[in-house]
XYZ file of C-alpha atoms in Angstrom:
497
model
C 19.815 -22.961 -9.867
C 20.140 -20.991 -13.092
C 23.802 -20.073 -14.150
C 24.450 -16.895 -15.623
C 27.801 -17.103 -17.822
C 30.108 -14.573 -19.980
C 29.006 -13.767 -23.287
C 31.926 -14.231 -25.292
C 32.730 -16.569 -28.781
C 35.972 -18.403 -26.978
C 35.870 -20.976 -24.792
C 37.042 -20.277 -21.362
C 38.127 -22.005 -17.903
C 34.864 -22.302 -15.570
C 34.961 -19.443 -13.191
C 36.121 -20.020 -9.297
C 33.916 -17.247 -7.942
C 30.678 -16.544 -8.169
C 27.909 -13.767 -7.183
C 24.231 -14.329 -5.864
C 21.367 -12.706 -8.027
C 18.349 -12.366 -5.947
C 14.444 -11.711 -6.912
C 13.763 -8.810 -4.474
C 10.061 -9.446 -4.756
C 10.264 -12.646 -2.649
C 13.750 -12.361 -0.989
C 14.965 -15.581 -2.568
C 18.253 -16.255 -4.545
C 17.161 -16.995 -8.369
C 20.188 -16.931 -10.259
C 24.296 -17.115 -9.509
C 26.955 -15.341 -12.138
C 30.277 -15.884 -12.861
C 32.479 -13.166 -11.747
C 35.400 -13.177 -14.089
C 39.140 -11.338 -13.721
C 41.914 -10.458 -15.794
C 42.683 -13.260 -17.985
C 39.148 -13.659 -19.067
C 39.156 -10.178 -19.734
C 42.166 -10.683 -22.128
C 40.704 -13.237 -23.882
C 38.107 -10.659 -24.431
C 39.847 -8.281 -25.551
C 41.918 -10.313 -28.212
C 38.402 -11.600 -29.735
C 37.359 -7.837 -30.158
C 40.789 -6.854 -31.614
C 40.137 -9.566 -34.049
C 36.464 -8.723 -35.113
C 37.110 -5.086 -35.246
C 39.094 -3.193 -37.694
C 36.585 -5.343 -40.275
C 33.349 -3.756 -38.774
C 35.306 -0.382 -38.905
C 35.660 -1.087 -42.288
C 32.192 -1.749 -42.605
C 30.856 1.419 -44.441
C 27.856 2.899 -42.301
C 25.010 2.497 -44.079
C 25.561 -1.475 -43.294
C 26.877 -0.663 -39.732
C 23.220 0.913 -39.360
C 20.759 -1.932 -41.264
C 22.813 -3.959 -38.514
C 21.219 -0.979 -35.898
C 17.749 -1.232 -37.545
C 17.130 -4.621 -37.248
C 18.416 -4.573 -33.618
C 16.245 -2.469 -32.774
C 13.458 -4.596 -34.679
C 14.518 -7.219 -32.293
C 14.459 -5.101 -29.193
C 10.700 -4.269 -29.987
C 9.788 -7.940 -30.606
C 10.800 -8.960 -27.386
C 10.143 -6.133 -25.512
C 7.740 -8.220 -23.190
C 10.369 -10.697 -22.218
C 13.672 -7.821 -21.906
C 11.096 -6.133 -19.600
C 9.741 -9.223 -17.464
C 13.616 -10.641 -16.986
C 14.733 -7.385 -15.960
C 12.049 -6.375 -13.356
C 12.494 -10.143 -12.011
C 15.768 -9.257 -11.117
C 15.916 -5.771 -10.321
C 12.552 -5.201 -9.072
C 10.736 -2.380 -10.843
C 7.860 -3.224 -12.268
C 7.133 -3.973 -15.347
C 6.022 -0.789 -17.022
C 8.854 1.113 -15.533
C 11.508 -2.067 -17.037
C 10.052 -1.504 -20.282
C 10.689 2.288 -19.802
C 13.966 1.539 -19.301
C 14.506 -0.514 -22.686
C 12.532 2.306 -24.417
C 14.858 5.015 -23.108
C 18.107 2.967 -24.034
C 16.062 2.171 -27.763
C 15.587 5.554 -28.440
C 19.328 5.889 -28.391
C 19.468 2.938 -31.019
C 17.132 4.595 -32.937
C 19.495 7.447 -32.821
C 22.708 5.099 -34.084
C 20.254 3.972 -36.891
C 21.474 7.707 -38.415
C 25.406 7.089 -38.239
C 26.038 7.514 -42.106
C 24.331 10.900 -41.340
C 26.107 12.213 -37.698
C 29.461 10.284 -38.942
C 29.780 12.782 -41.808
C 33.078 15.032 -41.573
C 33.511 18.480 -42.556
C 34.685 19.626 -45.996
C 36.884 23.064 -47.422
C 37.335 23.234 -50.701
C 39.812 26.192 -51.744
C 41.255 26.755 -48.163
C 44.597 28.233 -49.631
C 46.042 27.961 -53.280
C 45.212 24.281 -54.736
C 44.485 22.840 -51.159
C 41.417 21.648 -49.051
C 40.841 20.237 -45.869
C 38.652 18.128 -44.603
C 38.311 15.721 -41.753
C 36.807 12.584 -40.451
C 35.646 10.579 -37.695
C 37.239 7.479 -37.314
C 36.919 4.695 -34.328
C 39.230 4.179 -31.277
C 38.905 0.677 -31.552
C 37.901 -1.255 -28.208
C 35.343 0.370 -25.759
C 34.218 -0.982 -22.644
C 31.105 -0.032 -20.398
C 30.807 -0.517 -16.742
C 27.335 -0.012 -16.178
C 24.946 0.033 -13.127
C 22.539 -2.260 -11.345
C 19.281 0.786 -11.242
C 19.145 0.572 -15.390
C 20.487 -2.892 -17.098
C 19.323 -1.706 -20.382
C 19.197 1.908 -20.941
C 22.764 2.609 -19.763
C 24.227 -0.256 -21.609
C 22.726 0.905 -25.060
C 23.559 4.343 -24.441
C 27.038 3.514 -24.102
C 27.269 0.249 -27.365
C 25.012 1.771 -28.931
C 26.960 4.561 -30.050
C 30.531 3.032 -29.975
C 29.651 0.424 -32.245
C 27.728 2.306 -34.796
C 30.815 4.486 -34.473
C 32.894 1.387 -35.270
C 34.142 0.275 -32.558
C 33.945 -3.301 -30.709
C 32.518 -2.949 -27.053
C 33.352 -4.933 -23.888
C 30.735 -4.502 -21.503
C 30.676 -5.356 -17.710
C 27.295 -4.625 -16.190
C 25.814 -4.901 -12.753
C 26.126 -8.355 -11.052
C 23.104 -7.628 -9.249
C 20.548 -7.831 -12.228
C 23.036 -9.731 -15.644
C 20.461 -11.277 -17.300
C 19.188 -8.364 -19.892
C 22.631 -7.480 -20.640
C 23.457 -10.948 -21.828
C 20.025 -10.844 -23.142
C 20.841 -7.611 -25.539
C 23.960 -9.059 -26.830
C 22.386 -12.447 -27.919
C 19.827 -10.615 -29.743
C 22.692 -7.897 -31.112
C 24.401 -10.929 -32.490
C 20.856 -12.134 -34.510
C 20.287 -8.673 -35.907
C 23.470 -9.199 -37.643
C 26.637 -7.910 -35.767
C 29.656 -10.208 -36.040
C 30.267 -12.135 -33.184
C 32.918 -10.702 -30.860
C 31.682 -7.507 -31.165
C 29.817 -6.691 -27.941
C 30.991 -8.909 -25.611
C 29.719 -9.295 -21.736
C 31.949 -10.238 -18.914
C 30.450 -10.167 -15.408
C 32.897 -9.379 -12.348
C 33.078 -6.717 -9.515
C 36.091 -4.925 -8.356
C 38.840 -7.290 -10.169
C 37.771 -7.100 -13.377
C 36.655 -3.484 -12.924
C 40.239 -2.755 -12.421
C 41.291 -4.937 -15.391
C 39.616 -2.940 -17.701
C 41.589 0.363 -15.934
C 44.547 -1.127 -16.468
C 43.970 -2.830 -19.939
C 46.212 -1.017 -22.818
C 43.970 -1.987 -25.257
C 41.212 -0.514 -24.286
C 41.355 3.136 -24.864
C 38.005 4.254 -23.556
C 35.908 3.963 -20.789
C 32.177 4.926 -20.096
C 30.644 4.554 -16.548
C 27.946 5.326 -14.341
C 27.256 4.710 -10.451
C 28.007 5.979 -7.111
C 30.622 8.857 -6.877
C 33.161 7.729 -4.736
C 33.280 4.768 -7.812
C 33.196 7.445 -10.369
C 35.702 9.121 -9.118
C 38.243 6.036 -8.819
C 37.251 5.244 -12.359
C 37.997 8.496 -13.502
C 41.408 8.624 -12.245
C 43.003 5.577 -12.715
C 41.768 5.294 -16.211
C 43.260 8.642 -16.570
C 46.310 8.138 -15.040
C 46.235 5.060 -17.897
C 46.402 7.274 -20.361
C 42.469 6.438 -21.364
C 39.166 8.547 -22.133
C 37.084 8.405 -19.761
C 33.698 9.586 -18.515
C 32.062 8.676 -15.083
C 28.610 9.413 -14.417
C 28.271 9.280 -10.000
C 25.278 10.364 -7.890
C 22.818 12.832 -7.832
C 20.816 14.998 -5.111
C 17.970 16.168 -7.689
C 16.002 18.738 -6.144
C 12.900 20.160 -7.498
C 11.553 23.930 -6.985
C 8.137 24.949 -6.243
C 7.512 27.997 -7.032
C 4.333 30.094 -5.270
C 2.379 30.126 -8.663
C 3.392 26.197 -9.409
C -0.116 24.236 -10.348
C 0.210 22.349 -6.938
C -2.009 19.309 -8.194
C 0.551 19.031 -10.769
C 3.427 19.267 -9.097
C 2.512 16.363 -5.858
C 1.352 14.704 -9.394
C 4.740 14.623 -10.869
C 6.942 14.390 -7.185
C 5.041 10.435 -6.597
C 6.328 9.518 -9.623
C 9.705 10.586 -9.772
C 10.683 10.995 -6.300
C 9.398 6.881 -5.515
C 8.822 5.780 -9.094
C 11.472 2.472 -9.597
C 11.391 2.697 -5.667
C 13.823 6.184 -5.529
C 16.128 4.049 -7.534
C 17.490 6.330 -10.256
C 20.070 8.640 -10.982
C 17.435 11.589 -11.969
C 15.263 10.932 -9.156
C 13.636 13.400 -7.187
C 14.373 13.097 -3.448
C 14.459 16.727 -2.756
C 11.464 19.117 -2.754
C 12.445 23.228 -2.276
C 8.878 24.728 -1.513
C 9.377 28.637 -1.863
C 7.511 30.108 1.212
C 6.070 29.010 4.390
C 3.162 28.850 2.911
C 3.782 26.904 -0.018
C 5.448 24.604 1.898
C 2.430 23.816 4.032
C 0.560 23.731 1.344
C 2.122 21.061 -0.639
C 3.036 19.078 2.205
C -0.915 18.846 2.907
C -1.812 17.515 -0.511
C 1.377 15.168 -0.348
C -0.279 12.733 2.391
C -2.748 11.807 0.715
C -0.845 11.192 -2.492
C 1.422 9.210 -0.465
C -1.276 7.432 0.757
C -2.502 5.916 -2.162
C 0.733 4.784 -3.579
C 0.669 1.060 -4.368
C 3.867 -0.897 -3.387
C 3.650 -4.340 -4.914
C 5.454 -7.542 -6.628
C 7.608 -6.438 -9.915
C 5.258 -8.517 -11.983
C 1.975 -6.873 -9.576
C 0.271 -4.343 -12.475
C -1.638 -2.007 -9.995
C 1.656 -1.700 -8.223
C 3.737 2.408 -8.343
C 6.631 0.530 -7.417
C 8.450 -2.517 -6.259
C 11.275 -3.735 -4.144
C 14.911 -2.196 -3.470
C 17.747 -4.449 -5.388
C 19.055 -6.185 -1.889
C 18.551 -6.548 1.300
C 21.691 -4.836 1.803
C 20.452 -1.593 -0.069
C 17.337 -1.653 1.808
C 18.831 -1.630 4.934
C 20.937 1.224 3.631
C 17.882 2.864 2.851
C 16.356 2.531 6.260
C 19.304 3.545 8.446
C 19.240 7.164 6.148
C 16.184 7.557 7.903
C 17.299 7.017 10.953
C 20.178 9.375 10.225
C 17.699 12.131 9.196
C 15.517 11.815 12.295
C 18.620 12.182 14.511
C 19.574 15.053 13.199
C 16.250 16.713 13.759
C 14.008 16.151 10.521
C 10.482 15.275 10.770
C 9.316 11.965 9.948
C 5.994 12.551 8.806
C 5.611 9.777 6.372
C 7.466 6.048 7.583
C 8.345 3.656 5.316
C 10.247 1.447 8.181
C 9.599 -1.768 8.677
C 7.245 -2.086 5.575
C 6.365 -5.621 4.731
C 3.858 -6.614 2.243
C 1.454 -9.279 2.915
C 2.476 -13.038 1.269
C 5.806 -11.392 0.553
C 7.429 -10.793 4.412
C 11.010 -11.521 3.000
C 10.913 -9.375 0.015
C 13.178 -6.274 -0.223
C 10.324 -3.687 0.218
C 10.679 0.039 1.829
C 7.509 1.984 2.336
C 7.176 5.635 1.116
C 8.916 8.249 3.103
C 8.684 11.876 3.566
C 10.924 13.982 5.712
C 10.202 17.663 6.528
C 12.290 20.514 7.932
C 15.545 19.376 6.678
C 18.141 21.289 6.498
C 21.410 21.695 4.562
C 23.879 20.817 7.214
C 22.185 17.198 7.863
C 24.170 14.269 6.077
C 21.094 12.592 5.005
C 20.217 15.888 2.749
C 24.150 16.393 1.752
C 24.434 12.874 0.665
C 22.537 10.107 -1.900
C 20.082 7.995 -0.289
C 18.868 6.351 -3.436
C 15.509 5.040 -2.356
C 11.619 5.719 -1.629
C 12.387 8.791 0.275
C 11.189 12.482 -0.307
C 12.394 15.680 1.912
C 11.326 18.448 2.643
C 14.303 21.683 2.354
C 12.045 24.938 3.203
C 13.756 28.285 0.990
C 12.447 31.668 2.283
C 12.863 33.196 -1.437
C 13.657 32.924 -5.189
C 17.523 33.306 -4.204
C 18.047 30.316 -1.743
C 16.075 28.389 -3.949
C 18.651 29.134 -6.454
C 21.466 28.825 -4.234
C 20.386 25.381 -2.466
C 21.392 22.628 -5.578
C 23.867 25.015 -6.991
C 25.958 24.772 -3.972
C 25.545 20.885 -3.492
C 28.101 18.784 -4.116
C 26.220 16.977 -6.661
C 24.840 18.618 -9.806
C 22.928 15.998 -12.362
C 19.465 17.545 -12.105
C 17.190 20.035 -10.797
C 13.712 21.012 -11.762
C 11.251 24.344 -11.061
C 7.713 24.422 -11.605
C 6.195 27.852 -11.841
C 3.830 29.309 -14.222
C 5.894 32.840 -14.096
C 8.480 32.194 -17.731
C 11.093 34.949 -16.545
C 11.414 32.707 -13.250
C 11.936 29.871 -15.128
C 14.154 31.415 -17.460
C 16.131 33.127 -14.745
C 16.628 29.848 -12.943
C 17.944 27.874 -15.634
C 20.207 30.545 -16.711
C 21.679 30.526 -13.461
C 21.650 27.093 -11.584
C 24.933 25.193 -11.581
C 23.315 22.036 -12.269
C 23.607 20.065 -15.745
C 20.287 19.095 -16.670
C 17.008 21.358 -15.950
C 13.725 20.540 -16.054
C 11.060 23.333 -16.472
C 7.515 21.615 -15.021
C 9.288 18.556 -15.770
C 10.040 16.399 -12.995
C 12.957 14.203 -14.357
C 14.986 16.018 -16.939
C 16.558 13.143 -19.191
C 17.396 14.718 -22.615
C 16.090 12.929 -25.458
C 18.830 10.845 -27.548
C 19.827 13.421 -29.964
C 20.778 15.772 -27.014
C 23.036 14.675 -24.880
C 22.958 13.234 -21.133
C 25.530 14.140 -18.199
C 25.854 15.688 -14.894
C 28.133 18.228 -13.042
C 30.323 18.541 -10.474
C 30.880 14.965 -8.318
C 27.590 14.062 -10.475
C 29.801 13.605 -13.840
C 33.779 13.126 -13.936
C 35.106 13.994 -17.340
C 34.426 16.535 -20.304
C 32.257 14.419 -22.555
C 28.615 13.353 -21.936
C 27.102 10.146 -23.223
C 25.198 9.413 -26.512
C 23.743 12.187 -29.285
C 26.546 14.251 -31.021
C 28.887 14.766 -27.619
C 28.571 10.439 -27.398
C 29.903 10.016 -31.210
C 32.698 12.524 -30.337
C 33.326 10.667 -26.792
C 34.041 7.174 -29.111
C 35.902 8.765 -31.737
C 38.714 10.511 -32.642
C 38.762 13.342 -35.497
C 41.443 13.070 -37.961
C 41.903 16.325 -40.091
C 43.437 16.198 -43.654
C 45.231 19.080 -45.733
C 46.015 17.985 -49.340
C 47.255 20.051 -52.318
C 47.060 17.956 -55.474
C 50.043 20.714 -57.742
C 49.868 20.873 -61.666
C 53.434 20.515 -61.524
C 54.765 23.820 -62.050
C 56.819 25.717 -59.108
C 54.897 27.808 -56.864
C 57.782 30.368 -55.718
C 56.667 29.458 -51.955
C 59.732 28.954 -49.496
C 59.149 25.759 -48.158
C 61.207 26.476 -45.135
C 58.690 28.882 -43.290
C 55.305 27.620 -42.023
C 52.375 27.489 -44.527
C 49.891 30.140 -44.478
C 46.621 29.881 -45.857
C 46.328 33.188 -47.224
């Protein structure tokens, strides 16, 4: 069976507990992974400290031909990042490459750093003196990262730090390993001193190592939010930096006037597309109006109909297996949640099994109507194939329904009419809005992050909010006198004017 080990320079003891890695397409156990704790984490961390104050002295222009030829690299072996990872997570194929794209354009982003990494400059701010200030790196940053994306999230969060100059310490998912340890292999061959991004696999023991670690003074993560919100704290409470990126309820508008084709069109994709698997899904449809409600609901069936579900490497397939058996069993009890409480099953994706593949982790297409606001299965994430229906009487509750959910990452509206669309991004309480777009993921030189129990700290992740997230600003004041007295009394508090 294939052993999936640390990626660190130093030698260290073989690990005494281990993880399973399965192949959801076929139900079988593919891989195991060493699940490391404290002490390997230390050893870790004292490689980093030793390869990094050199890279931060690194000036950026070198730091980035380092980027550039990573993301050569990345390109090269696109086919392979996205074969490994869809063997192990289960998308398919042209979704895995999707995600390596995504996380690339973010390295295509750090390629700039000389540029984004420039300070600000005053010359003349008082008599003789100027001030200016500069970006400068924390030092160690560590990623704990998700099973649903093993590449994007990753080089969203090293990406940036170590352009930044800083050495990273990332623990991804145990579920899916292998692309993580793939990017850092190929980080190392574009260049980047070894030590520098470092992989350590582990659950909840080294989780809380890197909490706990003094050395590591920020923290980027993304998952569930019950996680996020542990994360947040206790790094907190530790004195770190930290931003935690939970769940999501995304729900997505339809307007009277939307271009219904369109919309059912775009709701496939993103609401089973990677098998409901994502962060920015879109599990929850707001038709405004009986009638549009019946109406999209009656082109929906059909669309359902014809979805494919396949085999991750299957190329006619919309979408593949859930991650575990566990998660699709997770999946399948929401359901039964939501038809206790009273929704309508009108599409079933129970009990799916696909033919030649009986054990694989599979969950049909599912769509829910009537569903209301008080039922758990609409308050909370289900994360998997599984559209509902939440029926709004007018503009206003349409509004009102993700502003007041607990989660806030995305929402989207499709109309044709601008001032609705314009009134309804001005006023949602959500963080990211899509207008006739289904799955609102700003491109790199934005920035990414959710609100309320979707997003736990002040900072989002890459673009200009990321390099401010892994750096600190350091502001200078100097006065360079001609030697002759100035008259100033040095005992009050300078004044610029």
């Amino acid at each position: 069976m294939r052993q999936i080990d640390h990626f660190m320079p130093t030698a260290s003891p073989a690990p005494s507990r281990k993880a399973q890695v399965w192949n959801p397409s076929t139900g079988e156990i593919q891989a195991e992974v060493a699940l490391g704790d404290a002490a390997l984490l230390e050893q870790a961390v004292a490689t980093a400290k030793s390869v990094q104050p050199e890279w931060a002295a690194t000036n950026p222009q070198k730091r980035a031909r380092v980027m550039f030829k990573f993301k050569e690299l990345i390109e090269a072996n696109m086919q392979e990042l996205a074969e490994l990872l869809s063997s192990e997570h289960g998308k398919v194929v042209d979704d895995a490459k999707g995600d390596v794209q995504r996380g690339l354009e973010v390295i295509e982003y750090a390629c700039g750093i000389p540029q984004v990494l420039k300070g600000e400059y005053t010359q003349g701010a008082g008599p003789g003196i100027d001030v200016y200030s500069m970006r400068q790196p924390l030092g160690i940053g560590a990623g704990i990262t998700p099973f649903n994306f093993p590449a994007m999230i990753p080089m969203w969060m090293f990406g940036m730090a170590i352009a930044a100059g800083n050495a990273f310490i990332l623990k991804p998912s145990e579920r899916d390993p292998s692309v993580p340890v793939r990017l850092a292999e190929l980080f190392v061959e574009a260049g980047a001193p070894e030590g520098l991004l470092q992989v350590v696999h582990g659950d909840k023991e080294m989780v809380d190592a890197i909490l706990d670690h003094p050395d590591i003074p920020a923290i980027s993560f993304v998952g569930s939010s019950d996680i996020a919100n542990y994360i947040y704290h206790r790094g907190a409470e530790n004195g770190k930096r930290v931003q935690a990126f939970g769940g999501a309820k995304n729900h997505g508008i339809v307007m009277p006037d939307a271009d219904l084709d369109q919309v059912v069109n775009d709701l496939t994709g993103a609401a089973f597309g990677s098998a409901g698997e994502r962060c920015m899904a879109l599990p929850v449809v707001v038709p405004v109006g009986e009638d549009t409600a019946n109406r999209l609901r009656e082109k929906l069936l059909p669309a359902i109909a014809a979805l494919r579900i396949g085999v991750s490497n299957d190329p006619e397939a919309h979408y593949g297996p859930v991650v575990t058996p566990e998660h699709k069993a997770r999946i399948e009890q929401w359901i039964n949640v939501a038809e206790e409480e009273g929704g309508e099953i009108v599409v079933d994706g129970r009990g799916f099994s696909l033919q030649g593949h009986e054990d694989g982790f599979f969950v049909g297409p599912t769509l829910i109507d009537h569903v209301t606001t008080k039922m758990t299965s609409y308050q909370e994430e289900i994360f998997g194939p599984v559209l509902q229906i939440v029926r709004a009487k007018d503009f206003e509750e349409a509004v009102r329904l993700p502003s007041e959910h607990q989660y806030g990452n995305g929402v989207a509206i499709f109309t044709r009419n601008g001032h609705a669309a314009r009134e309804f991004a001005s006023r949602v309480n959500v963080g990211m809005v899509g207008i006739n777009v289904p799955i609102p993921v700003p491109v790199s030189y934005h920035s990414f992050g959710g609100w309320k129990r979707s997003g736990f700290g002040d900072i989002d992740q890459y673009g200009t909010e990321g390099l401010s997230f892994w750096t600190k600003n350091k502001k200078v004041t100097q006065r360079w006198p001609d030697g002759s007295p100035d008259g100033g009394n040095a005992f009050v508090i300078p004044t610029m004017g």
